Amino acid sequence: MIPVMRPLLGEEEAQAVADVVRSGWVAQGPRVAEFERAIAASVGAAHGVATSSCTTALHLALHALGIGPGDEVVVPSLSFIATANAVRYCGAVPVFADVDPMTGNLTAETVTAVRTPRTRAVLVVHQAGVPADVAAIRAACSDIPVVEDAACAMGSTWGGRPVGTGALMSAWSFHPRKLLTTGEGGMITTDDAELAARLRRLREHGMTVSAADRHAAGRNSVEEYAETAFNYRLTDIQAAMGLVQLRRLPGIVARRRELAARYTALLAPLGLPTVRDPEGGTSNFQSFWVVLPDSAPPVADVLTALAEAGVSARRGIMAAHREPAYAGHPHGPLPVTEHLTTRSLILPLHHDLTDDEQGTVVAALAAAVGLTAPSPSPSYR
Ligand SMILES: *Cc1c(COP(=O)(O)O)cnc(C)c1O
């Protein structure tokens, strides 16, 4: 079976984790601090605050903004469900905005269309690594904070700079379905020192002095708990792995972009729209999606046919408003979201995918949707 995704892990990660175990300090400590500095530097932010996942990072970010009952936060429905859930964790209401048909991302227009006097923030997703035009959304919503759900976007760029640069807060994921992994893990990056300090306290029970700092101080320093907070800490075991993973990022992005370009060329004769770089940015191609024509069979049938051909594909990006957890949740029309979620699917794309395997995927897809398989051009043999 050709897997849809596979993390790139080596001996170096195993060694780094073993070193942490031998050191005797396995909870949040010096490796987490080092990982925070490394990720912040890599995305061009002043501060990084590590968390147990991107889901907890999103919750923490909204909590730090004081989002609560009676508030609305604009989010795309077309996203992993954690985006909308983070708003509900705060007791606030996620308001679903539609997306651009090419990028699958919120735009200034779709956000503006659903704003009300109760809108307190916007949560912008860089869907599947495709960078959103955050500057345009910030310009249209200059009176409220814009937070970036950059879970999938490590290594994507906008205007020649890493995604998330200069954002009030960007939330990242290190789940194995993303480009870099620590098993589970997340991070908030920000340029705001005060916000970073508050986020550090909020992720560690509201402690005024972190456990690691108390240990390092070596004498009795008593912490205070200034407010009710959370345990959303990452561990040094995970951070050690993340530090090794981060060194692999340029190679991973380059390989994914190469494979995506090859899919684009192989699929072009079929005439199916595929995900691509937006104007103004570059994607890390965390997922490679293709949109099926209305004349093609339902996506579920295509996925079954692909599985029978040894290809593990996935339905396209989910839409939160169609899940039972959001049954009855009010929302306006979401035609583009509906179309993309019902008619798109995600093809296998991982670092070690071979030319032959890509050929198998494309031929299987062509057969499943009833189109003629392209004969491979010589340059792609
Ligand atoms: C994966 C993902 C998340 C959740 O990340 P975790 O680290 O697994 O909590 C949130 N938002 C988006 C857009 C994602 O793709």
mmCIF file of C-alpha atoms and ligand atoms in Angstrom:
data_model
loop_
_atom_site.group_PDB
_atom_site.id
_atom_site.type_symbol
_atom_site.label_atom_id
_atom_site.label_comp_id
_atom_site.label_asym_id
_atom_site.label_seq_id
_atom_site.Cartn_x
_atom_site.Cartn_y
_atom_site.Cartn_z
ATOM 1 C CA MET A 1 0.000 0.000 0.000
ATOM 2 C CA ILE A 2 1.351 3.445 -0.896
ATOM 3 C CA PRO A 3 0.779 5.488 2.304
ATOM 4 C CA VAL A 4 -0.786 8.947 2.121
ATOM 5 C CA MET A 5 1.861 10.345 4.504
ATOM 6 C CA ARG A 6 4.896 9.003 6.348
ATOM 7 C CA PRO A 7 7.069 10.975 8.772
ATOM 8 C CA LEU A 8 10.765 11.247 7.932
ATOM 9 C CA LEU A 9 12.516 9.846 11.019
ATOM 10 C CA GLY A 10 16.060 8.541 11.406
ATOM 11 C CA GLU A 11 18.691 7.290 13.827
ATOM 12 C CA GLU A 12 19.442 10.883 14.866
ATOM 13 C CA GLU A 13 15.954 11.307 16.366
ATOM 14 C CA ALA A 14 16.300 7.979 18.232
ATOM 15 C CA GLN A 15 19.708 9.055 19.571
ATOM 16 C CA ALA A 16 18.465 12.485 20.653
ATOM 17 C CA VAL A 17 15.547 10.947 22.551
ATOM 18 C CA ALA A 18 17.830 8.383 24.201
ATOM 19 C CA ASP A 19 20.156 11.187 25.336
ATOM 20 C CA VAL A 20 17.268 12.961 27.067
ATOM 21 C CA VAL A 21 16.207 9.776 28.836
ATOM 22 C CA ARG A 22 19.778 9.243 30.062
ATOM 23 C CA SER A 23 19.991 12.853 31.287
ATOM 24 C CA GLY A 24 17.245 12.157 33.831
ATOM 25 C CA TRP A 25 15.264 15.336 32.969
ATOM 26 C CA VAL A 26 12.384 14.285 30.731
ATOM 27 C CA ALA A 27 9.686 16.932 31.347
ATOM 28 C CA GLN A 28 9.709 20.510 30.023
ATOM 29 C CA GLY A 29 13.240 21.828 30.468
ATOM 30 C CA PRO A 30 16.323 22.988 28.557
ATOM 31 C CA ARG A 31 15.498 21.122 25.336
ATOM 32 C CA VAL A 32 12.054 22.710 25.168
ATOM 33 C CA ALA A 33 13.659 26.143 25.626
ATOM 34 C CA GLU A 34 16.166 25.379 22.870
ATOM 35 C CA PHE A 35 13.408 24.072 20.565
ATOM 36 C CA GLU A 36 11.389 27.250 21.162
ATOM 37 C CA ARG A 37 14.340 29.446 20.174
ATOM 38 C CA ALA A 38 15.058 27.321 17.099
ATOM 39 C CA ILE A 39 11.471 27.324 15.798
ATOM 40 C CA ALA A 40 11.047 31.055 16.475
ATOM 41 C CA ALA A 41 14.257 31.783 14.555
ATOM 42 C CA SER A 42 13.196 29.511 11.728
ATOM 43 C CA VAL A 43 9.847 31.266 11.206
ATOM 44 C CA GLY A 44 11.204 34.762 11.894
ATOM 45 C CA ALA A 45 9.390 35.400 15.179
ATOM 46 C CA ALA A 46 10.862 36.848 18.366
ATOM 47 C CA HIS A 47 9.379 34.238 20.742
ATOM 48 C CA GLY A 48 8.239 30.628 20.713
ATOM 49 C CA VAL A 49 6.049 29.029 23.399
ATOM 50 C CA ALA A 50 5.895 25.242 23.110
ATOM 51 C CA THR A 51 2.637 23.421 23.827
ATOM 52 C CA SER A 52 1.421 19.832 23.889
ATOM 53 C CA SER A 53 -0.280 20.210 20.469
ATOM 54 C CA CYS A 54 -1.517 22.784 18.005
ATOM 55 C CA THR A 55 -5.010 22.264 19.407
ATOM 56 C CA THR A 56 -3.866 23.394 22.871
ATOM 57 C CA ALA A 57 -1.824 26.196 21.257
ATOM 58 C CA LEU A 58 -4.982 27.517 19.567
ATOM 59 C CA HIS A 59 -6.950 27.323 22.812
ATOM 60 C CA LEU A 60 -4.176 29.111 24.705
ATOM 61 C CA ALA A 61 -3.918 31.844 22.056
ATOM 62 C CA LEU A 62 -7.663 32.586 22.142
ATOM 63 C CA HIS A 63 -7.751 32.366 25.958
ATOM 64 C CA ALA A 64 -4.877 34.874 26.180
ATOM 65 C CA LEU A 65 -6.912 37.264 24.037
ATOM 66 C CA GLY A 66 -9.734 37.066 26.578
ATOM 67 C CA ILE A 67 -12.165 35.395 24.162
ATOM 68 C CA GLY A 68 -15.165 34.111 26.125
ATOM 69 C CA PRO A 69 -18.927 33.588 26.237
ATOM 70 C CA GLY A 70 -20.870 35.987 24.026
ATOM 71 C CA ASP A 71 -17.922 36.422 21.658
ATOM 72 C CA GLU A 72 -17.682 35.277 18.046
ATOM 73 C CA VAL A 73 -14.524 34.181 16.268
ATOM 74 C CA VAL A 74 -14.474 33.841 12.466
ATOM 75 C CA VAL A 75 -12.971 30.529 11.294
ATOM 76 C CA PRO A 76 -13.122 28.463 8.111
ATOM 77 C CA SER A 77 -15.395 25.439 8.335
ATOM 78 C CA LEU A 78 -13.045 23.873 5.771
ATOM 79 C CA SER A 79 -10.332 22.846 8.239
ATOM 80 C CA PHE A 80 -9.414 20.132 10.682
ATOM 81 C CA ILE A 81 -12.061 20.318 13.399
ATOM 82 C CA ALA A 82 -9.573 21.538 16.048
ATOM 83 C CA THR A 83 -9.738 25.050 14.537
ATOM 84 C CA ALA A 84 -13.433 25.488 15.342
ATOM 85 C CA ASN A 85 -13.229 23.519 18.596
ATOM 86 C CA ALA A 86 -10.615 25.922 20.020
ATOM 87 C CA VAL A 87 -13.247 28.678 19.886
ATOM 88 C CA ARG A 88 -15.784 26.490 21.686
ATOM 89 C CA TYR A 89 -13.218 25.666 24.435
ATOM 90 C CA CYS A 90 -13.378 29.383 25.313
ATOM 91 C CA GLY A 91 -17.180 29.294 25.496
ATOM 92 C CA ALA A 92 -17.327 31.459 22.360
ATOM 93 C CA VAL A 93 -19.070 30.832 19.040
ATOM 94 C CA PRO A 94 -17.145 29.850 15.893
ATOM 95 C CA VAL A 95 -18.620 31.661 12.881
ATOM 96 C CA PHE A 96 -17.914 29.844 9.635
ATOM 97 C CA ALA A 97 -16.672 31.852 6.651
ATOM 98 C CA ASP A 98 -16.360 30.443 3.147
ATOM 99 C CA VAL A 99 -13.041 30.008 1.355
ATOM 100 C CA ASP A 100 -11.351 30.785 -1.932
ATOM 101 C CA PRO A 101 -11.877 27.976 -4.487
ATOM 102 C CA MET A 102 -8.203 27.888 -5.548
ATOM 103 C CA THR A 103 -6.454 28.067 -2.163
ATOM 104 C CA GLY A 104 -9.105 26.688 0.202
ATOM 105 C CA ASN A 105 -8.320 29.648 2.475
ATOM 106 C CA LEU A 106 -10.278 32.497 4.059
ATOM 107 C CA THR A 107 -10.061 35.822 2.216
ATOM 108 C CA ALA A 108 -10.703 39.401 3.325
ATOM 109 C CA GLU A 109 -14.033 39.215 1.455
ATOM 110 C CA THR A 110 -15.299 35.963 2.988
ATOM 111 C CA VAL A 111 -14.315 37.114 6.494
ATOM 112 C CA THR A 112 -15.929 40.535 6.097
ATOM 113 C CA ALA A 113 -19.140 38.881 4.860
ATOM 114 C CA VAL A 114 -19.741 37.101 8.203
ATOM 115 C CA ARG A 115 -18.481 39.733 10.671
ATOM 116 C CA THR A 116 -20.908 41.053 13.287
ATOM 117 C CA PRO A 117 -20.520 43.509 16.187
ATOM 118 C CA ARG A 118 -19.721 40.459 18.386
ATOM 119 C CA THR A 119 -16.736 39.325 16.262
ATOM 120 C CA ARG A 120 -13.709 39.455 18.559
ATOM 121 C CA ALA A 121 -11.025 37.696 16.469
ATOM 122 C CA VAL A 122 -10.279 35.851 13.227
ATOM 123 C CA LEU A 123 -8.550 32.471 13.095
ATOM 124 C CA VAL A 124 -6.914 32.138 9.669
ATOM 125 C CA VAL A 125 -5.790 28.682 8.511
ATOM 126 C CA HIS A 126 -3.013 28.113 5.972
ATOM 127 C CA GLN A 127 -4.853 25.113 4.616
ATOM 128 C CA ALA A 128 -2.704 22.075 3.816
ATOM 129 C CA GLY A 129 0.280 24.420 3.811
ATOM 130 C CA VAL A 130 -1.109 26.812 1.171
ATOM 131 C CA PRO A 131 -0.333 30.273 2.569
ATOM 132 C CA ALA A 132 -3.330 32.557 3.131
ATOM 133 C CA ASP A 133 -3.180 36.300 2.413
ATOM 134 C CA VAL A 134 -3.114 37.277 6.086
ATOM 135 C CA ALA A 135 -2.081 40.870 5.346
ATOM 136 C CA ALA A 136 -5.292 41.444 3.381
ATOM 137 C CA ILE A 137 -7.402 39.941 6.186
ATOM 138 C CA ARG A 138 -5.594 42.037 8.804
ATOM 139 C CA ALA A 139 -6.138 45.155 6.705
ATOM 140 C CA ALA A 140 -9.857 44.392 6.457
ATOM 141 C CA CYS A 141 -10.099 43.609 10.207
ATOM 142 C CA SER A 142 -7.664 46.123 11.661
ATOM 143 C CA ASP A 143 -9.803 46.569 14.808
ATOM 144 C CA ILE A 144 -9.592 42.924 15.992
ATOM 145 C CA PRO A 145 -6.749 40.422 16.430
ATOM 146 C CA VAL A 146 -5.965 37.908 13.669
ATOM 147 C CA VAL A 147 -4.453 34.610 14.847
ATOM 148 C CA GLU A 148 -2.894 32.168 12.395
ATOM 149 C CA ASP A 149 -3.559 28.438 12.519
ATOM 150 C CA ALA A 150 -0.289 27.492 10.854
ATOM 151 C CA ALA A 151 -0.549 23.817 11.889
ATOM 152 C CA CYS A 152 0.289 22.621 8.375
ATOM 153 C CA ALA A 153 2.417 25.531 7.176
ATOM 154 C CA MET A 154 5.970 25.020 8.499
ATOM 155 C CA GLY A 155 8.220 25.804 5.524
ATOM 156 C CA SER A 156 5.599 27.677 3.473
ATOM 157 C CA THR A 157 6.358 31.268 2.507
ATOM 158 C CA TRP A 158 4.472 34.490 1.765
ATOM 159 C CA GLY A 159 6.104 37.490 0.106
ATOM 160 C CA GLY A 160 9.452 35.677 0.222
ATOM 161 C CA ARG A 161 9.357 35.235 4.018
ATOM 162 C CA PRO A 162 8.236 32.325 6.199
ATOM 163 C CA VAL A 163 4.518 32.086 6.922
ATOM 164 C CA GLY A 164 3.672 33.559 10.320
ATOM 165 C CA THR A 165 6.318 36.296 10.244
ATOM 166 C CA GLY A 166 5.072 39.298 12.144
ATOM 167 C CA ALA A 167 1.785 37.687 13.148
ATOM 168 C CA LEU A 168 0.277 38.578 16.507
ATOM 169 C CA MET A 169 0.276 34.823 17.208
ATOM 170 C CA SER A 170 0.776 31.773 14.979
ATOM 171 C CA ALA A 171 0.012 28.230 16.145
ATOM 172 C CA TRP A 172 2.047 25.284 14.812
ATOM 173 C CA SER A 173 1.631 21.502 14.964
ATOM 174 C CA PHE A 174 4.205 18.731 15.252
ATOM 175 C CA HIS A 175 1.774 15.865 14.694
ATOM 176 C CA PRO A 176 3.126 13.175 12.314
ATOM 177 C CA ARG A 177 0.604 14.262 9.652
ATOM 178 C CA LYS A 178 2.561 17.545 9.348
ATOM 179 C CA LEU A 179 6.059 18.109 7.925
ATOM 180 C CA LEU A 180 7.951 18.061 11.245
ATOM 181 C CA THR A 181 6.949 15.795 14.094
ATOM 182 C CA THR A 182 7.558 15.306 17.802
ATOM 183 C CA GLY A 183 4.871 12.592 18.050
ATOM 184 C CA GLU A 184 2.465 15.154 19.457
ATOM 185 C CA GLY A 185 3.424 18.772 19.971
ATOM 186 C CA GLY A 186 2.733 22.384 19.172
ATOM 187 C CA MET A 187 4.036 25.928 19.455
ATOM 188 C CA ILE A 188 2.823 29.517 19.493
ATOM 189 C CA THR A 189 5.150 32.066 17.917
ATOM 190 C CA THR A 190 4.765 35.792 18.511
ATOM 191 C CA ASP A 191 6.778 39.009 18.415
ATOM 192 C CA ASP A 192 5.089 40.281 21.591
ATOM 193 C CA ALA A 193 7.278 39.657 24.669
ATOM 194 C CA GLU A 194 4.504 40.314 27.186
ATOM 195 C CA LEU A 195 2.120 37.974 25.406
ATOM 196 C CA ALA A 196 4.824 35.286 25.250
ATOM 197 C CA ALA A 197 5.438 35.573 29.003
ATOM 198 C CA ARG A 198 1.716 35.226 29.732
ATOM 199 C CA LEU A 199 1.406 32.226 27.366
ATOM 200 C CA ARG A 200 4.327 30.560 29.195
ATOM 201 C CA ARG A 201 2.509 30.910 32.499
ATOM 202 C CA LEU A 202 -0.832 29.825 31.041
ATOM 203 C CA ARG A 203 0.587 26.581 29.646
ATOM 204 C CA GLU A 204 2.064 25.686 33.062
ATOM 205 C CA HIS A 205 -0.790 25.978 35.584
ATOM 206 C CA GLY A 206 -0.356 29.766 35.842
ATOM 207 C CA MET A 207 2.935 29.343 37.772
ATOM 208 C CA THR A 208 4.929 32.507 38.254
ATOM 209 C CA VAL A 209 8.198 30.486 38.316
ATOM 210 C CA SER A 210 8.426 27.457 36.020
ATOM 211 C CA ALA A 211 9.316 24.050 37.434
ATOM 212 C CA ALA A 212 12.452 23.987 35.278
ATOM 213 C CA ASP A 213 13.564 27.410 36.581
ATOM 214 C CA ARG A 214 12.961 26.378 40.187
ATOM 215 C CA HIS A 215 15.074 23.291 39.605
ATOM 216 C CA ALA A 216 17.824 25.324 37.930
ATOM 217 C CA ALA A 217 17.821 27.885 40.743
ATOM 218 C CA GLY A 218 18.799 25.062 43.106
ATOM 219 C CA ARG A 219 17.390 26.796 46.178
ATOM 220 C CA ASN A 220 13.936 27.122 47.575
ATOM 221 C CA SER A 221 11.959 29.530 45.381
ATOM 222 C CA VAL A 222 8.231 29.455 45.926
ATOM 223 C CA GLU A 223 5.948 29.877 42.952
ATOM 224 C CA GLU A 224 2.552 31.553 42.932
ATOM 225 C CA TYR A 225 -0.533 30.686 40.902
ATOM 226 C CA ALA A 226 -1.896 34.005 39.728
ATOM 227 C CA GLU A 227 -4.796 32.648 37.649
ATOM 228 C CA THR A 228 -6.526 29.387 36.714
ATOM 229 C CA ALA A 229 -4.563 27.934 33.836
ATOM 230 C CA PHE A 230 -3.642 24.699 32.086
ATOM 231 C CA ASN A 231 -1.066 21.945 31.733
ATOM 232 C CA TYR A 232 -0.271 22.224 28.014
ATOM 233 C CA ARG A 233 3.481 21.535 28.307
ATOM 234 C CA LEU A 234 5.702 19.815 25.762
ATOM 235 C CA THR A 235 8.391 17.450 27.116
ATOM 236 C CA ASP A 236 12.168 17.540 26.619
ATOM 237 C CA ILE A 237 11.864 14.091 24.996
ATOM 238 C CA GLN A 238 9.642 15.581 22.296
ATOM 239 C CA ALA A 239 11.688 18.771 21.948
ATOM 240 C CA ALA A 240 14.908 16.803 21.415
ATOM 241 C CA MET A 241 13.239 15.020 18.536
ATOM 242 C CA GLY A 242 11.911 18.304 17.187
ATOM 243 C CA LEU A 243 15.384 19.870 17.149
ATOM 244 C CA VAL A 244 16.625 17.071 14.875
ATOM 245 C CA GLN A 245 13.495 17.290 12.724
ATOM 246 C CA LEU A 246 13.922 21.039 12.220
ATOM 247 C CA ARG A 247 17.326 20.453 10.609
ATOM 248 C CA ARG A 248 15.572 18.291 8.011
ATOM 249 C CA LEU A 249 12.981 20.961 7.116
ATOM 250 C CA PRO A 250 14.644 22.494 4.018
ATOM 251 C CA GLY A 251 15.176 19.056 2.499
ATOM 252 C CA ILE A 252 11.631 17.932 3.308
ATOM 253 C CA VAL A 253 10.090 21.064 1.753
ATOM 254 C CA ALA A 254 12.255 20.822 -1.369
ATOM 255 C CA ARG A 255 11.330 17.168 -1.867
ATOM 256 C CA ARG A 256 7.605 17.786 -1.355
ATOM 257 C CA ARG A 257 7.642 20.668 -3.827
ATOM 258 C CA GLU A 258 9.437 18.484 -6.359
ATOM 259 C CA LEU A 259 6.873 15.693 -5.943
ATOM 260 C CA ALA A 260 3.994 18.187 -6.140
ATOM 261 C CA ALA A 261 5.353 19.634 -9.396
ATOM 262 C CA ARG A 262 5.578 16.119 -10.783
ATOM 263 C CA TYR A 263 1.961 15.331 -9.788
ATOM 264 C CA THR A 264 0.870 18.586 -11.421
ATOM 265 C CA ALA A 265 2.572 17.606 -14.685
ATOM 266 C CA LEU A 266 1.288 14.021 -14.616
ATOM 267 C CA LEU A 267 -2.280 15.093 -13.814
ATOM 268 C CA ALA A 268 -2.418 17.968 -16.319
ATOM 269 C CA PRO A 269 -3.611 15.752 -19.214
ATOM 270 C CA LEU A 270 -6.566 14.636 -17.057
ATOM 271 C CA GLY A 271 -7.729 18.244 -16.746
ATOM 272 C CA LEU A 272 -8.355 17.955 -12.981
ATOM 273 C CA PRO A 273 -7.773 21.078 -10.860
ATOM 274 C CA THR A 274 -5.034 20.485 -8.284
ATOM 275 C CA VAL A 275 -3.673 22.455 -5.345
ATOM 276 C CA ARG A 276 -0.937 24.897 -6.364
ATOM 277 C CA ASP A 277 1.141 27.817 -5.137
ATOM 278 C CA PRO A 278 -1.003 30.926 -4.681
ATOM 279 C CA GLU A 279 0.078 34.209 -6.185
ATOM 280 C CA GLY A 280 2.455 35.781 -3.660
ATOM 281 C CA GLY A 281 3.495 32.647 -1.819
ATOM 282 C CA THR A 282 4.863 29.110 -1.893
ATOM 283 C CA SER A 283 3.287 26.031 -0.338
ATOM 284 C CA ASN A 284 5.091 23.233 1.482
ATOM 285 C CA PHE A 285 2.434 20.902 -0.010
ATOM 286 C CA GLN A 286 1.605 19.336 3.358
ATOM 287 C CA SER A 287 -1.253 17.727 1.420
ATOM 288 C CA PHE A 288 -1.725 17.419 -2.323
ATOM 289 C CA TRP A 289 -5.392 17.667 -3.237
ATOM 290 C CA VAL A 290 -7.193 17.222 -6.526
ATOM 291 C CA VAL A 291 -10.775 18.269 -7.283
ATOM 292 C CA LEU A 292 -12.959 15.777 -9.166
ATOM 293 C CA PRO A 293 -15.455 16.895 -11.829
ATOM 294 C CA ASP A 294 -19.171 16.474 -11.115
ATOM 295 C CA SER A 295 -19.221 13.763 -13.796
ATOM 296 C CA ALA A 296 -16.826 11.582 -11.743
ATOM 297 C CA PRO A 297 -18.096 9.025 -9.202
ATOM 298 C CA PRO A 298 -18.484 10.013 -5.518
ATOM 299 C CA VAL A 299 -15.168 10.509 -3.687
ATOM 300 C CA ALA A 300 -15.900 7.517 -1.402
ATOM 301 C CA ASP A 301 -16.100 5.218 -4.454
ATOM 302 C CA VAL A 302 -12.911 6.671 -5.911
ATOM 303 C CA LEU A 303 -11.124 6.106 -2.577
ATOM 304 C CA THR A 304 -12.296 2.475 -2.573
ATOM 305 C CA ALA A 305 -11.027 1.957 -6.121
ATOM 306 C CA LEU A 306 -7.696 3.557 -5.221
ATOM 307 C CA ALA A 307 -7.358 1.326 -2.146
ATOM 308 C CA GLU A 308 -7.974 -1.726 -4.352
ATOM 309 C CA ALA A 309 -5.123 -0.493 -6.570
ATOM 310 C CA GLY A 310 -2.818 -0.255 -3.532
ATOM 311 C CA VAL A 311 -3.110 3.513 -3.106
ATOM 312 C CA SER A 312 -4.013 4.976 0.282
ATOM 313 C CA ALA A 313 -5.681 8.325 -0.472
ATOM 314 C CA ARG A 314 -7.965 10.392 1.784
ATOM 315 C CA ARG A 315 -11.131 12.423 1.422
ATOM 316 C CA GLY A 316 -10.467 16.125 0.910
ATOM 317 C CA ILE A 317 -10.237 18.564 3.780
ATOM 318 C CA MET A 318 -13.129 18.122 6.164
ATOM 319 C CA ALA A 319 -15.777 20.760 6.825
ATOM 320 C CA ALA A 320 -16.597 21.175 10.521
ATOM 321 C CA HIS A 321 -20.179 22.321 9.874
ATOM 322 C CA ARG A 322 -21.008 18.917 8.331
ATOM 323 C CA GLU A 323 -19.907 16.926 11.389
ATOM 324 C CA PRO A 324 -22.353 15.759 14.086
ATOM 325 C CA ALA A 325 -20.488 17.863 16.678
ATOM 326 C CA TYR A 326 -21.727 20.961 14.799
ATOM 327 C CA ALA A 327 -25.224 19.732 13.922
ATOM 328 C CA GLY A 328 -27.626 22.644 14.304
ATOM 329 C CA HIS A 329 -24.797 25.165 14.597
ATOM 330 C CA PRO A 330 -26.038 28.187 12.617
ATOM 331 C CA HIS A 331 -24.045 29.309 9.577
ATOM 332 C CA GLY A 332 -24.532 31.171 6.307
ATOM 333 C CA PRO A 333 -24.078 29.701 2.833
ATOM 334 C CA LEU A 334 -20.725 27.925 2.310
ATOM 335 C CA PRO A 335 -20.851 26.892 -1.369
ATOM 336 C CA VAL A 336 -17.097 26.705 -2.011
ATOM 337 C CA THR A 337 -16.501 24.824 1.244
ATOM 338 C CA GLU A 338 -19.268 22.348 0.311
ATOM 339 C CA HIS A 339 -17.806 21.832 -3.143
ATOM 340 C CA LEU A 340 -14.205 21.329 -2.008
ATOM 341 C CA THR A 341 -15.058 19.013 0.875
ATOM 342 C CA THR A 342 -17.330 16.761 -1.209
ATOM 343 C CA ARG A 343 -15.402 16.742 -4.500
ATOM 344 C CA SER A 344 -11.715 16.766 -3.520
ATOM 345 C CA LEU A 345 -9.363 14.043 -2.355
ATOM 346 C CA ILE A 346 -5.816 13.928 -1.032
ATOM 347 C CA LEU A 347 -3.157 11.872 -2.841
ATOM 348 C CA PRO A 348 -0.146 10.156 -1.240
ATOM 349 C CA LEU A 349 2.817 12.503 -0.805
ATOM 350 C CA HIS A 350 5.783 11.664 1.398
ATOM 351 C CA HIS A 351 9.535 12.130 1.259
ATOM 352 C CA ASP A 352 10.366 8.682 -0.088
ATOM 353 C CA LEU A 353 7.565 8.436 -2.666
ATOM 354 C CA THR A 354 9.104 7.084 -5.896
ATOM 355 C CA ASP A 355 8.459 8.029 -9.526
ATOM 356 C CA ASP A 356 6.933 4.602 -10.095
ATOM 357 C CA GLU A 357 4.583 5.026 -7.146
ATOM 358 C CA GLN A 358 3.462 8.432 -8.422
ATOM 359 C CA GLY A 359 2.765 6.816 -11.784
ATOM 360 C CA THR A 360 0.710 4.116 -10.058
ATOM 361 C CA VAL A 361 -1.304 6.759 -8.177
ATOM 362 C CA VAL A 362 -2.074 8.776 -11.302
ATOM 363 C CA ALA A 363 -3.005 5.726 -13.377
ATOM 364 C CA ALA A 364 -5.251 4.403 -10.589
ATOM 365 C CA LEU A 365 -6.919 7.798 -10.215
ATOM 366 C CA ALA A 366 -7.482 8.096 -13.970
ATOM 367 C CA ALA A 367 -9.069 4.633 -14.058
ATOM 368 C CA ALA A 368 -11.216 5.338 -10.987
ATOM 369 C CA VAL A 369 -12.656 8.568 -12.374
ATOM 370 C CA GLY A 370 -13.083 7.160 -15.885
ATOM 371 C CA LEU A 371 -10.492 9.310 -17.610
ATOM 372 C CA THR A 372 -7.723 8.121 -19.897
ATOM 373 C CA ALA A 373 -4.420 7.614 -18.147
ATOM 374 C CA PRO A 374 -1.746 9.868 -19.581
ATOM 375 C CA SER A 375 1.174 8.135 -21.232
ATOM 376 C CA PRO A 376 4.194 9.156 -19.177
ATOM 377 C CA SER A 377 6.306 11.721 -20.959
ATOM 378 C CA PRO A 378 9.957 10.635 -21.475
ATOM 379 C CA SER A 379 11.305 13.155 -18.990
ATOM 380 C CA TYR A 380 9.299 11.516 -16.251
ATOM 381 C CA ARG A 381 10.295 7.918 -16.866
HETATM 382 C C1 LIG B 1 -3.469 19.206 12.413
HETATM 383 C C2 LIG B 1 -4.202 20.460 12.560
HETATM 384 C C3 LIG B 1 -4.535 20.975 13.822
HETATM 385 C C4 LIG B 1 -4.321 20.201 15.088
HETATM 386 O O1 LIG B 1 -2.971 19.959 15.358
HETATM 387 P P1 LIG B 1 -2.587 19.003 16.579
HETATM 388 O O2 LIG B 1 -1.143 19.305 16.805
HETATM 389 O O3 LIG B 1 -2.822 17.597 16.112
HETATM 390 O O4 LIG B 1 -3.441 19.373 17.728
HETATM 391 C C5 LIG B 1 -5.160 22.212 13.885
HETATM 392 N N1 LIG B 1 -5.444 22.906 12.778
HETATM 393 C C6 LIG B 1 -5.150 22.457 11.542
HETATM 394 C C7 LIG B 1 -5.469 23.278 10.348
HETATM 395 C C8 LIG B 1 -4.533 21.205 11.396
HETATM 396 O O5 LIG B 1 -4.279 20.743 10.173
#
